[in-house]
Short mmCIF file of C-alpha atoms in Angstrom, two decimals:
data_model
loop_
_atom_site.label_atom_id
_atom_site.label_comp_id
_atom_site.label_asym_id
_atom_site.label_seq_id
_atom_site.Cartn_x
_atom_site.Cartn_y
_atom_site.Cartn_z
CA MET X 17 -0.02 -0.01 -0.03
CA ILE X 18 1.31 3.45 -0.95
CA ARG X 19 0.68 5.97 1.81
CA ARG X 20 3.49 8.51 1.29
CA ALA X 21 5.20 9.54 -1.95
CA LEU X 22 8.16 11.77 -2.60
CA ILE X 23 8.06 13.51 -6.07
CA SER X 24 10.88 15.59 -7.58
CA VAL X 25 11.28 15.63 -11.35
CA SER X 26 12.89 17.66 -13.98
CA ASP X 27 10.88 15.90 -16.70
CA LYS X 28 7.34 17.00 -15.64
CA ARG X 29 5.43 15.07 -18.31
CA GLY X 30 2.37 13.55 -16.61
CA VAL X 31 3.40 14.42 -13.10
CA VAL X 32 0.39 16.56 -12.30
CA GLU X 33 -1.95 13.78 -13.42
CA LEU X 34 -0.03 11.27 -11.31
CA ALA X 35 -0.06 13.56 -8.30
CA LYS X 36 -3.84 14.05 -8.63
CA GLU X 37 -4.38 10.29 -8.84
CA LEU X 38 -2.26 9.76 -5.71
CA ALA X 39 -4.04 12.51 -3.81
CA ARG X 40 -7.40 10.91 -4.78
CA HIS X 41 -6.21 7.79 -2.96
CA GLY X 42 -5.22 9.73 0.12
CA VAL X 43 -1.51 9.52 -0.44
CA GLU X 44 0.58 12.20 1.27
CA ILE X 45 2.81 13.93 -1.36
CA LEU X 46 6.28 15.26 -0.39
CA SER X 47 8.00 17.50 -2.97
CA THR X 48 10.69 20.22 -3.54
CA GLY X 49 11.38 23.24 -5.65
CA GLY X 50 9.87 23.54 -9.06
CA THR X 51 7.99 20.26 -8.82
CA ALA X 52 6.22 21.47 -5.59
CA ALA X 53 5.40 24.73 -7.29
CA ALA X 54 3.90 22.94 -10.37
CA LEU X 55 1.79 20.64 -8.23
CA THR X 56 0.56 23.46 -6.03
CA ALA X 57 -0.40 25.57 -9.00
CA ALA X 58 -2.41 22.59 -10.30
CA GLY X 59 -4.37 22.42 -6.99
CA VAL X 60 -2.54 19.37 -5.49
CA ALA X 61 -1.74 19.60 -1.78
CA VAL X 62 1.95 18.95 -1.15
CA THR X 63 4.24 19.02 1.85
CA GLN X 64 7.64 20.66 1.21
CA VAL X 65 10.50 18.32 2.01
CA SER X 66 12.01 21.09 4.23
CA THR X 67 8.80 21.00 6.30
CA PHE X 68 8.90 17.19 6.43
CA THR X 69 12.52 17.12 7.59
CA GLY X 70 12.48 20.29 9.70
CA ALA X 71 15.70 21.38 7.94
CA PRO X 72 15.66 24.15 5.40
CA GLU X 73 17.02 23.98 1.89
CA ILE X 74 20.62 25.36 2.09
CA LEU X 75 23.55 26.18 -0.11
CA ASP X 76 21.50 27.61 -3.05
CA GLY X 77 19.41 24.43 -3.07
CA ARG X 78 22.30 22.04 -3.26
CA VAL X 79 21.14 20.42 -0.06
CA LYS X 80 17.46 19.65 0.16
CA THR X 81 16.81 15.85 0.44
CA LEU X 82 20.17 14.73 1.94
CA HIS X 83 18.67 14.14 5.35
CA PRO X 84 18.27 11.07 7.64
CA LYS X 85 14.54 11.50 7.65
CA VAL X 86 14.36 11.20 3.89
CA HIS X 87 16.80 8.39 3.54
CA GLY X 88 15.64 6.60 6.71
CA GLY X 89 12.15 6.82 5.26
CA LEU X 90 13.37 5.11 2.07
CA LEU X 91 15.82 2.62 3.44
CA GLY X 92 13.79 1.37 6.45
CA ARG X 93 12.73 -2.25 5.86
CA ALA X 94 9.36 -3.74 6.73
CA THR X 95 10.81 -5.54 9.68
CA ASP X 96 9.86 -5.15 13.47
CA GLY X 97 13.39 -3.88 14.24
CA HIS X 98 13.48 -1.23 11.50
CA ARG X 99 9.88 -0.14 12.27
CA ALA X 100 10.71 0.29 16.01
CA GLU X 101 13.85 2.24 15.18
CA MET X 102 12.11 4.51 12.70
CA ALA X 103 9.37 5.22 15.23
CA LYS X 104 11.93 5.98 17.94
CA HIS X 105 13.52 8.76 15.71
CA GLY X 106 10.27 9.98 14.29
CA ILE X 107 10.89 8.78 10.74
CA PRO X 108 7.77 8.02 8.66
CA ALA X 109 8.02 5.44 5.86
CA ILE X 110 8.25 6.70 2.30
CA ASP X 111 6.63 4.14 -0.02
CA LEU X 112 7.07 5.72 -3.45
CA VAL X 113 9.74 7.84 -4.97
CA VAL X 114 9.21 9.52 -8.36
CA VAL X 115 12.39 11.21 -9.36
CA ASN X 116 14.28 11.97 -12.52
CA LEU X 117 17.43 13.87 -12.66
CA TYR X 118 18.78 17.34 -13.65
CA PRO X 119 19.03 17.33 -17.42
CA PHE X 120 22.87 17.17 -17.46
CA GLU X 121 23.08 15.55 -20.97
CA ALA X 122 20.57 18.07 -22.43
CA THR X 123 22.48 20.93 -20.84
CA ILE X 124 25.95 20.16 -22.23
CA ALA X 125 24.41 19.39 -25.65
CA LYS X 126 23.04 22.99 -26.04
CA PRO X 127 24.11 24.60 -29.37
CA GLY X 128 27.32 26.63 -28.75
CA GLY X 129 28.02 24.71 -25.54
CA VAL X 130 27.62 25.91 -21.93
CA SER X 131 29.99 27.24 -19.40
CA PHE X 132 31.86 24.86 -17.11
CA ASP X 133 29.93 26.30 -14.11
CA GLU X 134 26.54 25.74 -15.76
CA ALA X 135 27.42 22.12 -16.53
CA ILE X 136 28.63 21.42 -12.99
CA GLU X 137 25.46 23.01 -11.45
CA ASN X 138 23.36 20.47 -13.54
CA ILE X 139 24.91 17.50 -11.77
CA ASP X 140 22.27 16.10 -9.50
CA ILE X 141 23.32 14.85 -6.10
CA GLY X 142 20.14 14.36 -4.08
CA GLY X 143 18.27 12.73 -6.98
CA PRO X 144 20.67 9.92 -7.60
CA SER X 145 20.94 9.41 -3.78
CA MET X 146 17.13 8.97 -3.42
CA LEU X 147 16.96 6.71 -6.41
CA ARG X 148 19.63 4.38 -5.14
CA SER X 149 18.12 4.23 -1.61
CA ALA X 150 14.70 3.54 -2.98
CA ALA X 151 15.88 0.96 -5.54
CA LYS X 152 17.98 -0.76 -2.96
CA ASN X 153 14.93 -1.18 -0.77
CA HIS X 154 12.62 -2.20 -3.64
CA GLU X 155 11.31 -4.96 -1.35
CA ARG X 156 9.11 -2.29 0.24
CA VAL X 157 9.63 0.96 -1.84
CA THR X 158 8.56 1.65 -5.40
CA VAL X 159 10.88 3.80 -7.42
CA VAL X 160 9.94 5.46 -10.80
CA VAL X 161 12.27 7.37 -13.11
CA ASP X 162 10.29 7.22 -16.38
CA PRO X 163 6.88 8.97 -16.84
CA ALA X 164 5.98 6.03 -19.16
CA ASP X 165 5.81 3.89 -16.05
CA TYR X 166 3.27 6.03 -14.12
CA ALA X 167 0.52 3.95 -15.61
CA THR X 168 1.89 0.78 -14.07
CA LEU X 169 1.66 1.70 -10.43
CA GLY X 170 -1.62 -0.08 -9.72
CA LEU X 171 -2.94 2.45 -7.19
CA PRO X 172 -3.87 2.36 -4.45
CA ALA X 173 -2.27 -1.11 -3.70
CA GLY X 174 0.89 -0.32 -5.72
CA PRO X 175 2.80 -2.57 -7.99
CA SER X 176 3.69 -6.21 -7.31
CA ALA X 177 7.08 -7.30 -6.03
CA GLU X 178 8.10 -8.35 -9.61
CA GLN X 179 7.12 -4.92 -10.83
CA ARG X 180 9.03 -3.15 -8.05
CA LEU X 181 12.15 -5.20 -8.92
CA ALA X 182 11.80 -4.19 -12.62
CA LEU X 183 11.49 -0.55 -11.69
CA ALA X 184 14.48 -0.81 -9.40
CA ARG X 185 16.57 -2.26 -12.26
CA LYS X 186 15.46 0.64 -14.37
CA ALA X 187 16.37 3.22 -11.69
CA PHE X 188 19.97 1.80 -11.34
CA SER X 189 20.37 1.82 -15.13
CA HIS X 190 19.21 5.44 -15.09
CA THR X 191 21.74 6.56 -12.49
CA SER X 192 24.46 4.44 -14.09
CA ALA X 193 23.92 6.15 -17.43
CA TYR X 194 23.77 9.52 -15.82
CA ASP X 195 27.12 9.01 -13.93
CA ALA X 196 28.70 7.66 -17.05
CA THR X 197 27.58 10.90 -19.02
CA ILE X 198 29.09 13.14 -16.26
CA ALA X 199 32.28 11.17 -16.17
CA ALA X 200 32.77 11.28 -20.01
CA TYR X 201 32.11 15.10 -20.01
CA LEU X 202 34.53 15.75 -17.21
CA SER X 203 37.26 13.61 -18.86
CA SER X 204 36.74 15.31 -22.17
CA ILE X 205 37.43 18.80 -20.79
CA ASP X 206 40.71 20.61 -21.70
CA ASP X 207 41.98 21.51 -18.30
CA ALA X 208 43.49 24.76 -19.52
CA THR X 209 40.15 25.95 -20.77
CA ALA X 210 38.28 24.91 -17.63
CA VAL X 211 40.17 27.53 -15.55
CA ASP X 212 37.72 30.17 -16.57
CA ARG X 213 34.58 28.52 -15.15
CA GLY X 214 32.28 31.09 -16.73
CA ALA X 215 33.45 30.20 -20.33
CA VAL X 216 32.64 27.42 -22.62
CA PRO X 217 35.48 24.86 -22.15
CA THR X 218 37.22 23.02 -25.12
CA ARG X 219 36.15 19.38 -25.27
CA ARG X 220 37.83 16.46 -26.91
CA ALA X 221 35.87 14.12 -29.20
CA LEU X 222 37.19 11.09 -27.38
CA PRO X 223 36.99 11.39 -23.56
CA ASP X 224 39.39 9.58 -21.11
CA THR X 225 36.49 7.70 -19.65
CA LEU X 226 33.70 6.28 -21.97
CA GLY X 227 30.74 4.62 -20.34
CA VAL X 228 28.52 2.83 -22.82
CA GLN X 229 25.19 1.47 -21.82
CA TRP X 230 22.97 -0.65 -24.02
CA ARG X 231 19.36 -1.71 -23.55
CA ARG X 232 18.32 -5.14 -24.68
CA LEU X 233 15.51 -4.90 -27.32
CA TYR X 234 15.02 -8.69 -27.85
CA GLU X 235 16.88 -11.97 -27.88
CA LEU X 236 17.77 -13.54 -31.19
CA ARG X 237 17.34 -17.13 -32.29
CA TYR X 238 21.17 -17.48 -32.27
CA GLY X 239 24.27 -15.62 -33.16
CA GLU X 240 26.39 -15.87 -36.34
CA ASN X 241 26.13 -19.67 -35.84
CA PRO X 242 23.48 -21.81 -34.15
CA HIS X 243 25.66 -22.64 -31.18
CA GLN X 244 26.17 -19.07 -30.24
CA GLN X 245 23.58 -17.04 -28.02
CA ALA X 246 22.76 -13.50 -29.07
CA ALA X 247 20.60 -10.51 -28.35
CA PHE X 248 19.86 -7.13 -30.03
CA TYR X 249 20.74 -4.01 -27.84
CA ALA X 250 20.10 -0.44 -28.46
CA ASP X 251 21.85 2.72 -27.23
CA ALA X 252 20.24 3.30 -23.74
CA LYS X 253 20.87 7.05 -23.90
CA SER X 254 17.90 7.32 -26.25
CA PRO X 255 14.54 5.68 -25.50
CA LEU X 256 14.48 4.60 -29.15
CA GLY X 257 18.22 4.02 -29.78
CA SER X 258 18.15 6.61 -32.54
CA ILE X 259 20.93 8.82 -33.81
CA GLY X 260 19.37 12.28 -34.13
CA ASP X 261 16.36 12.06 -36.53
CA ARG X 262 18.06 9.44 -38.69
CA PRO X 263 16.35 6.01 -39.09
CA THR X 264 18.25 3.12 -37.57
CA ILE X 265 17.59 -0.65 -37.40
CA ALA X 266 17.27 -0.23 -33.62
CA THR X 267 14.28 2.10 -34.19
CA ALA X 268 12.79 0.10 -37.06
CA GLU X 269 9.54 -1.71 -36.95
CA VAL X 270 9.46 -5.30 -38.16
CA LEU X 271 6.05 -5.64 -40.01
CA GLY X 272 6.19 -9.23 -41.14
CA GLY X 273 8.15 -12.40 -41.67
CA LYS X 274 10.27 -14.55 -39.47
CA GLN X 275 12.17 -13.19 -36.45
CA LEU X 276 15.35 -11.20 -37.43
CA SER X 277 18.66 -13.12 -36.94
CA TYR X 278 22.01 -11.76 -35.87
CA ASN X 279 23.26 -11.71 -39.47
CA ASN X 280 20.10 -10.18 -40.71
CA ILE X 281 20.57 -7.21 -38.41
CA LEU X 282 24.19 -6.77 -39.39
CA ASP X 283 23.26 -6.79 -43.05
CA LEU X 284 20.20 -4.54 -42.57
CA ASP X 285 22.45 -1.93 -40.83
CA ALA X 286 24.90 -2.11 -43.77
CA ALA X 287 22.10 -1.73 -46.43
CA LEU X 288 20.41 1.10 -44.57
CA GLY X 289 23.69 2.98 -44.08
CA LEU X 290 24.41 2.86 -47.79
CA ALA X 291 20.80 3.72 -48.81
CA LEU X 292 21.01 6.89 -46.68
CA GLU X 293 23.77 8.21 -48.81
CA PHE X 294 21.51 8.92 -51.65
CA GLY X 295 18.81 11.67 -52.13
CA GLU X 296 17.46 10.35 -55.44
CA PRO X 297 15.54 7.09 -55.51
CA ALA X 298 18.03 4.38 -54.73
CA ALA X 299 18.19 0.66 -54.11
CA VAL X 300 20.85 -1.45 -52.38
CA VAL X 301 21.33 -5.19 -52.33
CA VAL X 302 23.58 -6.51 -49.49
CA LYS X 303 25.06 -9.92 -49.03
CA HIS X 304 27.27 -10.82 -46.11
CA ASN X 305 27.70 -7.20 -44.98
CA ASN X 306 28.92 -5.99 -48.52
CA PRO X 307 26.76 -4.39 -51.25
CA CYS X 308 26.54 -6.64 -54.31
CA GLY X 309 24.36 -4.30 -56.33
CA VAL X 310 23.51 -0.59 -56.01
CA ALA X 311 21.56 1.66 -58.36
CA VAL X 312 19.82 5.09 -58.61
CA ASP X 313 16.98 5.93 -61.05
CA ASN X 314 13.95 8.10 -61.48
CA ASP X 315 11.73 5.70 -59.59
CA VAL X 316 12.64 3.20 -56.90
CA ALA X 317 11.18 0.09 -58.68
CA ALA X 318 13.53 0.82 -61.61
CA ALA X 319 16.45 1.45 -59.25
CA TYR X 320 15.89 -1.93 -57.55
CA LEU X 321 15.61 -3.81 -60.86
CA ARG X 322 19.00 -2.38 -61.92
CA ALA X 323 20.57 -3.14 -58.52
CA ARG X 324 19.35 -6.69 -58.52
CA GLU X 325 20.51 -7.41 -62.06
CA ALA X 326 23.96 -5.89 -61.39
CA ASP X 327 24.71 -9.19 -59.62
CA ALA X 328 21.66 -11.34 -59.81
CA THR X 329 23.50 -14.47 -58.54
CA SER X 330 24.51 -12.70 -55.37
CA ALA X 331 21.25 -11.05 -54.93
CA PHE X 332 19.62 -14.45 -54.17
CA GLY X 333 19.11 -14.63 -50.33
CA GLY X 334 20.13 -11.01 -49.99
CA ILE X 335 19.05 -7.98 -47.99
CA VAL X 336 17.38 -5.03 -49.79
CA ALA X 337 17.21 -1.44 -48.70
CA VAL X 338 15.33 1.24 -50.75
CA ASN X 339 15.00 4.97 -49.71
CA ARG X 340 11.46 5.38 -50.87
CA GLU X 341 8.18 3.73 -49.89
CA VAL X 342 7.66 0.30 -51.39
CA ASP X 343 4.80 0.48 -53.94
CA GLU X 344 2.95 -2.32 -55.74
CA ALA X 345 5.33 -2.16 -58.72
CA LEU X 346 8.43 -2.64 -56.52
CA ALA X 347 6.69 -5.27 -54.47
CA LYS X 348 6.06 -7.34 -57.55
CA LEU X 349 9.76 -7.25 -58.44
CA LEU X 350 10.80 -8.10 -54.88
CA VAL X 351 8.80 -11.39 -54.78
CA GLU X 352 10.53 -12.57 -57.99
CA THR X 353 13.69 -13.38 -55.97
CA PHE X 354 14.26 -15.11 -52.66
CA LEU X 355 15.28 -12.42 -50.30
CA GLU X 356 15.84 -12.49 -46.52
CA CYS X 357 14.76 -8.84 -45.61
CA VAL X 358 13.59 -5.50 -47.05
CA VAL X 359 14.09 -2.21 -45.26
CA ALA X 360 12.31 0.94 -46.43
CA PRO X 361 10.65 4.06 -45.11
CA GLY X 362 7.20 2.30 -45.47
CA TYR X 363 5.06 0.00 -47.56
CA SER X 364 1.80 0.82 -49.40
CA ALA X 365 -1.25 -1.34 -48.66
CA ALA X 366 -1.08 -2.71 -52.14
CA ALA X 367 2.58 -3.63 -51.62
CA ARG X 368 1.80 -5.40 -48.34
CA ASP X 369 -0.78 -7.47 -50.13
CA VAL X 370 1.74 -8.51 -52.75
CA LEU X 371 4.54 -9.21 -50.25
CA ALA X 372 2.21 -11.30 -48.00
CA ALA X 373 2.81 -14.19 -50.47
CA LYS X 374 6.36 -14.47 -49.06
CA LYS X 375 5.66 -15.64 -45.56
CA ASN X 376 9.17 -15.70 -44.33
CA LEU X 377 10.29 -12.37 -45.90
CA ARG X 378 11.04 -9.87 -43.17
CA LEU X 379 9.68 -6.42 -43.87
CA VAL X 380 11.34 -3.69 -41.88
CA ALA X 381 9.99 -0.02 -41.77
CA ALA X 382 12.82 2.35 -40.66
CA HIS X 383 11.24 5.57 -39.47
CA GLY X 384 12.92 8.94 -39.48
CA GLN X 385 14.39 11.44 -41.89
CA TRP X 386 16.17 9.50 -44.75
CA HIS X 387 19.24 11.59 -45.35
CA ALA X 388 22.93 11.15 -44.99
CA PRO X 389 23.70 11.31 -41.25
CA THR X 390 25.83 14.06 -39.72
CA THR X 391 25.26 13.72 -35.95
CA ASN X 392 28.30 12.82 -33.94
CA ALA X 393 28.34 9.27 -32.78
CA PHE X 394 30.86 6.63 -31.82
CA SER X 395 31.60 3.31 -33.58
CA ILE X 396 32.64 0.74 -31.02
CA ARG X 397 34.15 -2.67 -31.73
CA THR X 398 35.34 -5.04 -28.96
CA ILE X 399 38.50 -7.00 -28.93
CA ALA X 400 39.83 -9.44 -26.31
CA GLY X 401 40.24 -7.30 -23.10
CA GLY X 402 39.12 -4.01 -24.57
CA ALA X 403 37.38 -1.97 -27.22
CA LEU X 404 38.33 0.28 -30.14
CA VAL X 405 36.38 3.50 -30.30
CA GLN X 406 36.21 5.94 -33.16
CA THR X 407 33.84 8.67 -34.52
CA VAL X 408 31.51 7.26 -37.21
CA ASP X 409 32.66 7.78 -40.78
CA TYR X 410 30.20 10.47 -41.92
CA GLY X 411 32.84 12.10 -44.27
CA MET X 412 32.05 12.52 -47.94
CA VAL X 413 34.04 14.62 -50.39
CA ASP X 414 32.20 16.58 -53.05
CA LEU X 415 34.00 15.41 -56.27
CA LYS X 416 33.26 18.69 -57.94
CA ALA X 417 36.15 20.05 -55.75
CA ALA X 418 38.36 16.96 -56.06
CA LYS X 419 41.82 17.38 -57.48
CA VAL X 420 42.27 16.12 -61.12
CA ALA X 421 45.71 14.38 -61.00
CA THR X 422 45.93 13.29 -64.69
CA GLN X 423 46.30 15.07 -68.02
CA ARG X 424 42.76 14.11 -69.05
CA MET X 425 39.90 15.77 -67.30
CA PRO X 426 36.88 13.50 -66.50
CA THR X 427 33.72 14.28 -68.58
CA GLU X 428 30.56 15.36 -66.75
CA VAL X 429 29.17 11.82 -67.31
CA GLU X 430 32.28 10.27 -65.87
CA ARG X 431 32.29 12.63 -62.95
CA ALA X 432 28.77 11.62 -62.04
CA ASP X 433 29.69 7.96 -62.30
CA LEU X 434 32.70 8.49 -60.10
CA ALA X 435 30.58 10.32 -57.53
CA PHE X 436 28.12 7.47 -57.41
CA ALA X 437 30.86 4.82 -57.24
CA TRP X 438 32.69 6.72 -54.44
CA ARG X 439 29.60 6.78 -52.28
CA VAL X 440 29.21 3.03 -52.65
CA ALA X 441 32.93 2.33 -52.00
CA LYS X 442 32.62 3.88 -48.67
CA HIS X 443 30.36 1.01 -47.61
CA VAL X 444 32.43 -1.81 -49.05
CA LYS X 445 34.92 -3.86 -47.04
CA SER X 446 38.52 -3.08 -47.81
CA ASN X 447 40.25 -3.47 -50.25
CA ALA X 448 37.25 -2.03 -52.02
CA ILE X 449 36.91 -1.52 -55.75
CA VAL X 450 33.66 -0.39 -57.31
CA PHE X 451 33.00 -0.26 -61.04
CA ALA X 452 29.94 1.79 -62.08
CA LYS X 453 28.28 3.37 -65.00
CA GLY X 454 25.01 5.21 -65.58
CA GLY X 455 24.02 5.13 -61.93
CA VAL X 456 24.42 1.39 -61.29
CA THR X 457 27.30 -0.76 -60.02
CA LEU X 458 28.71 -3.09 -62.59
CA ALA X 459 30.90 -5.14 -60.26
CA ILE X 460 32.22 -4.84 -56.66
CA GLY X 461 35.44 -6.32 -55.39
CA ALA X 462 35.42 -6.44 -51.54
CA GLY X 463 37.50 -7.75 -48.63
CA GLN X 464 40.54 -8.87 -50.53
CA MET X 465 44.16 -8.68 -49.24
CA SER X 466 45.19 -7.24 -52.64
CA ARG X 467 43.58 -4.27 -54.38
CA VAL X 468 44.57 -5.99 -57.72
CA ASP X 469 42.62 -9.14 -56.64
CA SER X 470 39.60 -6.97 -56.01
CA VAL X 471 39.87 -5.65 -59.56
CA ARG X 472 40.25 -9.12 -61.00
CA ILE X 473 37.15 -10.38 -59.15
CA CYS X 474 35.23 -7.51 -60.80
CA GLU X 475 36.57 -8.44 -64.20
CA ARG X 476 35.59 -12.14 -63.75
CA LYS X 477 32.09 -11.08 -62.65
CA ALA X 478 31.34 -8.50 -65.26
CA GLY X 479 33.72 -8.96 -68.19
CA ASP X 480 32.98 -6.80 -71.21
CA LYS X 481 30.29 -4.74 -69.34
CA LEU X 482 33.14 -2.89 -67.65
CA ALA X 483 34.05 -1.08 -70.86
CA GLY X 484 33.82 2.63 -70.48
CA SER X 485 33.21 2.42 -66.71
CA ALA X 486 34.20 4.66 -63.82
CA VAL X 487 35.97 3.04 -60.75
CA ALA X 488 36.22 4.10 -57.09
CA SER X 489 38.98 2.76 -54.80
CA ASP X 490 38.51 3.24 -51.01
CA ALA X 491 42.29 3.72 -50.57
CA PHE X 492 45.30 4.75 -52.60
CA PHE X 493 47.04 2.50 -55.11
CA PRO X 494 50.42 1.60 -53.62
CA PHE X 495 51.72 0.53 -57.10
CA ARG X 496 50.84 1.20 -60.76
CA ASP X 497 49.66 -2.39 -61.18
CA GLY X 498 46.26 -1.55 -59.80
CA VAL X 499 45.78 1.06 -62.53
CA ASP X 500 47.04 -1.20 -65.19
CA VAL X 501 44.50 -3.85 -64.39
CA LEU X 502 41.64 -1.30 -64.15
CA ALA X 503 42.49 0.02 -67.58
CA SER X 504 42.78 -3.47 -68.99
CA ALA X 505 39.35 -4.24 -67.52
CA GLY X 506 37.73 -1.30 -69.48
CA ALA X 507 37.82 1.59 -66.96
CA ARG X 508 37.93 5.16 -68.33
CA ALA X 509 38.03 7.13 -65.04
CA VAL X 510 39.05 6.43 -61.45
CA VAL X 511 38.61 8.10 -58.12
CA GLN X 512 40.89 7.38 -55.14
CA PRO X 513 42.24 9.16 -52.05
CA GLY X 514 45.84 9.65 -53.27
CA GLY X 515 48.69 9.90 -50.78
CA SER X 516 50.93 7.04 -51.84
CA VAL X 517 54.66 7.55 -52.02
CA ARG X 518 54.28 6.24 -55.61
CA ASP X 519 51.47 8.64 -56.61
CA ASP X 520 53.68 9.94 -59.45
CA GLU X 521 54.04 6.38 -60.75
CA VAL X 522 50.39 5.79 -60.53
CA ILE X 523 49.47 8.99 -62.30
CA THR X 524 51.85 8.24 -65.05
CA ALA X 525 50.20 4.79 -65.57
CA ALA X 526 46.82 6.56 -65.67
CA ASP X 527 48.12 9.00 -68.33
CA GLU X 528 49.53 6.13 -70.37
CA HIS X 529 46.10 4.52 -70.39
CA GLY X 530 44.25 7.74 -71.16
CA LEU X 531 42.41 7.53 -67.80
CA ALA X 532 41.05 10.45 -65.92
CA MET X 533 41.91 10.27 -62.14
CA LEU X 534 40.59 12.33 -59.24
CA PHE X 535 42.19 12.51 -55.82
CA THR X 536 39.81 13.09 -52.90
CA GLY X 537 42.28 13.32 -50.05
CA MET X 538 39.91 11.12 -47.95
CA ARG X 539 40.18 7.44 -47.27
CA HIS X 540 37.26 5.10 -46.38
CA PHE X 541 38.70 1.88 -45.11
CA ARG X 542 36.25 -0.63 -43.62
CA HIS X 543 37.89 -3.56 -41.77
#
C-alpha cells in the first residue's frame, strides 16, 4: 500500500496527473522546488521536504533531500526492528519515489556549448541518492524514473514485487547512465580551458572515460552460428536508440516475416547505411555485409531492378534497402527473387498484399528522416580485453572540388559515375573496388588482401560490361599495377584518395592508359 510519496522531477510530463491520482487515494505527497510549485499551481496539496525534515534547503538548493528523515524513510525495511527504530527517531516510511534527474546531458548538448559552471550545477546529487536508496529497498519501496511507468503503479495497492524489482533495475540503469555521462564530459574537458569557469571549455571528441550502456531490445534465435547465443541491444541514452532524427535498425519496426537473426541485423544496418547516402531514388542489395548491387533511377522500382541485375546471382538470399516507400510495382519485383529482408521508409497497402505471399520475408520499416547522417556518434568494436572507439565515418568529399591528377579531365558523365561509385565504395569492405556506369554498379570487389585481386574479381564477374566504366577505390594504389588492371578491364576514369609515396608512378600509368583520375584526399577503409 502506498501511503506517502516523494516527487521531484525535471521531466514533468504527466506528473500533475499522477499527483492528482495519488491524492485521490489519500497519499501524502512530499515535494521540492519546481515540482512542488507545479503541483501546488495545479491544486494538488503537497508538503515541502523542508517541512517534512524540519531542515531548510541550504547552499542555493544544493542540499534539500540529503537528510536522515528522507533516507531513513526510504531505506527502512518492513521488519519489526526497523519499524521500531524509525518510530523512535520519528521517521515515517516513504513508499513511493518519483524522481528523474537534472538534465545534465541536455544541458551540455546545447548549441554553442555551456559554461563549465553551468554544466557542474546541473549535476544532480540528491536525486541519484534517493533513487539508489529507494531501488536498494525495492522490497518495500516503489521507485519510478520514467513517466511512461506512471500507468503501471496499480494504485492504491501499488505494484507487485516483480514490478518493483523491474522498476528498481530501471532506476539503477538510469543513475548508471547519468554518472557515465558526467564522467565522459569531465574527462573530455581541456584542463586549461576549464580554468575560466564562466566560459565554454574546449572538449575532446574522445574522452578519457567512456561509459556505454545498451538496452536489450530482444533476444535472437542464435548468433552468427546456431551454437552461439545472441541478443539485439540499443543505445540506452535514447529511449528509441536513434541517432538524431536518422532512421536506424534499432528504431525500425518489423512488419512481417520470421524473427530477425543476428546476421540479418548486421546486413540490414549495412544496407540502410548505404541507402541513406542517396537523395534520389536508390536501391541497395547487400550480401554478407557488403553491397553486391546498388543503383539510382527516376523511380525506386527501376532502381531496384537495376541493382538486382547488377549481380543477380549474389542477390539471391540478399538484404534489400530502398530509400522510398515500397509500392505495388516494386513489391512485384521483390517477390521474384528469394530475399531475406527488405528495409524501407514504409510500404503501401497494395505492396503489403503482394509481399504477403512471401511468408518468411522480413519487412522492416525504418522511421525517420532519410538523409545522410551528420550527427556525432561513436563506432565501437570490442577486442579481447578492450574496445576500439572511433567517430562514425560520416565524411564525404564533393567530387566537384576533387583534384584532377591526370592530364585528361573527366567528362561530366564520368564525374557523375565517379561520385556514385565513391559513395558506394565507402560502404564496401577493404580493399574495395567499385565499377559503375550510368548510376548502377557493374561489379564490386570487396574484402581482398590485394587491391589488384579486387579488380580481377570484378573483371571475372562483369567482363565486357566494364568497358567505359568509372571506378572508385577506397584507398590509394600503392603501385601502378592496380591502375594497369583497371584500364585493362575497361575503366575510363578512377577516383581514389591519393597519398601514396608512388603517386607519381600511379598518375603516369593513368596517363599512359588515357584515364582521368581524381584525388579526394579522404580514405574510407572498412575492416
